[in-house]
Amino acid sequence: MSTSAPDPRLGLQVTHRRYVPYGHAHYAGHLVDGAYVLGLFGDAATEVCIRTDGDEGLFASYTDVQFVAPVQAGDVLQVAAQVQAVGRRSRELAFTAQVICRGRPDRSQSAADLLTVPIVAVTARGIVVVPESGRPSGR
């Protein structure tokens, strides 16, 4: 009986931080649409694919996207992507977006607070695909 070592790609996590500019506010109260965060998840997924497979990969699908707290212009978001499962060409990722700083335009135009407890704003799972080992992606 042979035991194989766990795949070293499992559990790999990348983290990005991004300031949310006021130009992205679409709704009253400086709210930002959910698509903005999904774009950040895509950026983090790209880095995961580069680190695990040496290719940018392609996003195939999102599942279980949950918008649990508002994202506002002036926020600083921390986005994490972590490898949950590895297939032959697919990678399942878990995503989390947290607000770590929040703009405070009620105090002054440039005021902001560093949050002692980050606010989980969006969670999701996604599938990315990469080319077979040694084959270019054809883009």
mmCIF file of C-alpha atoms in Angstrom, residues 50-115:
data_model
loop_
_atom_site.group_PDB
_atom_site.id
_atom_site.type_symbol
_atom_site.label_atom_id
_atom_site.label_comp_id
_atom_site.label_asym_id
_atom_site.label_seq_id
_atom_site.Cartn_x
_atom_site.Cartn_y
_atom_site.Cartn_z
ATOM 1 C CA ILE A 50 0.165 31.599 -12.009
ATOM 2 C CA ARG A 51 1.572 30.315 -8.717
ATOM 3 C CA THR A 52 0.165 26.779 -9.050
ATOM 4 C CA ASP A 53 0.436 26.189 -12.795
ATOM 5 C CA GLY A 54 2.523 28.914 -14.422
ATOM 6 C CA ASP A 55 -0.475 30.112 -16.453
ATOM 7 C CA GLU A 56 -3.146 32.765 -15.880
ATOM 8 C CA GLY A 57 -5.890 30.164 -16.318
ATOM 9 C CA LEU A 58 -9.512 30.908 -17.164
ATOM 10 C CA PHE A 59 -12.429 31.432 -14.803
ATOM 11 C CA ALA A 60 -15.118 28.811 -15.495
ATOM 12 C CA SER A 61 -17.794 29.511 -12.879
ATOM 13 C CA TYR A 62 -18.791 30.995 -9.555
ATOM 14 C CA THR A 63 -20.985 29.176 -7.059
ATOM 15 C CA ASP A 64 -22.515 30.243 -3.787
ATOM 16 C CA VAL A 65 -21.790 33.972 -4.100
ATOM 17 C CA GLN A 66 -22.974 35.695 -0.913
ATOM 18 C CA PHE A 67 -23.139 39.486 -0.582
ATOM 19 C CA VAL A 68 -23.316 39.763 3.204
ATOM 20 C CA ALA A 69 -22.304 43.383 3.908
ATOM 21 C CA PRO A 70 -22.081 46.565 1.829
ATOM 22 C CA VAL A 71 -18.923 47.698 0.065
ATOM 23 C CA GLN A 72 -18.607 51.473 -0.120
ATOM 24 C CA ALA A 73 -16.382 53.898 -1.948
ATOM 25 C CA GLY A 74 -13.515 54.810 0.361
ATOM 26 C CA ASP A 75 -13.212 51.274 1.741
ATOM 27 C CA VAL A 76 -10.021 49.255 1.638
ATOM 28 C CA LEU A 77 -10.804 45.640 0.773
ATOM 29 C CA GLN A 78 -8.714 42.596 1.524
ATOM 30 C CA VAL A 79 -9.502 39.782 -0.893
ATOM 31 C CA ALA A 80 -8.289 36.224 -0.330
ATOM 32 C CA ALA A 81 -8.421 33.219 -2.654
ATOM 33 C CA GLN A 82 -7.545 29.761 -1.343
ATOM 34 C CA VAL A 83 -7.226 26.469 -3.249
ATOM 35 C CA GLN A 84 -9.794 23.974 -1.940
ATOM 36 C CA ALA A 85 -9.519 21.157 -4.507
ATOM 37 C CA VAL A 86 -7.242 20.250 -7.421
ATOM 38 C CA GLY A 87 -8.385 18.322 -10.487
ATOM 39 C CA ARG A 88 -6.470 17.439 -13.629
ATOM 40 C CA ARG A 89 -7.122 20.886 -15.142
ATOM 41 C CA SER A 90 -9.523 22.477 -12.665
ATOM 42 C CA ARG A 91 -8.947 24.219 -9.373
ATOM 43 C CA GLU A 92 -11.720 24.952 -6.879
ATOM 44 C CA LEU A 93 -11.144 28.176 -4.959
ATOM 45 C CA ALA A 94 -12.780 29.778 -1.925
ATOM 46 C CA PHE A 95 -12.955 33.583 -1.900
ATOM 47 C CA THR A 96 -13.472 36.127 0.855
ATOM 48 C CA ALA A 97 -13.605 39.921 0.625
ATOM 49 C CA GLN A 98 -13.275 41.837 3.880
ATOM 50 C CA VAL A 99 -13.526 45.568 4.525
ATOM 51 C CA ILE A 100 -10.422 46.440 6.568
ATOM 52 C CA CYS A 101 -10.698 50.251 6.391
ATOM 53 C CA ARG A 102 -13.813 52.348 5.925
ATOM 54 C CA GLY A 103 -13.992 55.886 4.582
ATOM 55 C CA ARG A 104 -15.685 58.405 6.885
ATOM 56 C CA PRO A 105 -16.880 61.279 4.675
ATOM 57 C CA ASP A 106 -19.202 62.301 7.533
ATOM 58 C CA ARG A 107 -16.087 63.504 9.432
ATOM 59 C CA SER A 108 -14.162 65.008 6.512
ATOM 60 C CA GLN A 109 -13.523 64.345 2.828
ATOM 61 C CA SER A 110 -10.418 62.275 3.531
ATOM 62 C CA ALA A 111 -11.225 60.714 6.932
ATOM 63 C CA ALA A 112 -11.137 56.934 7.314
ATOM 64 C CA ASP A 113 -11.075 54.336 10.070
ATOM 65 C CA LEU A 114 -8.903 51.252 10.355
ATOM 66 C CA LEU A 115 -11.378 48.593 11.479
#
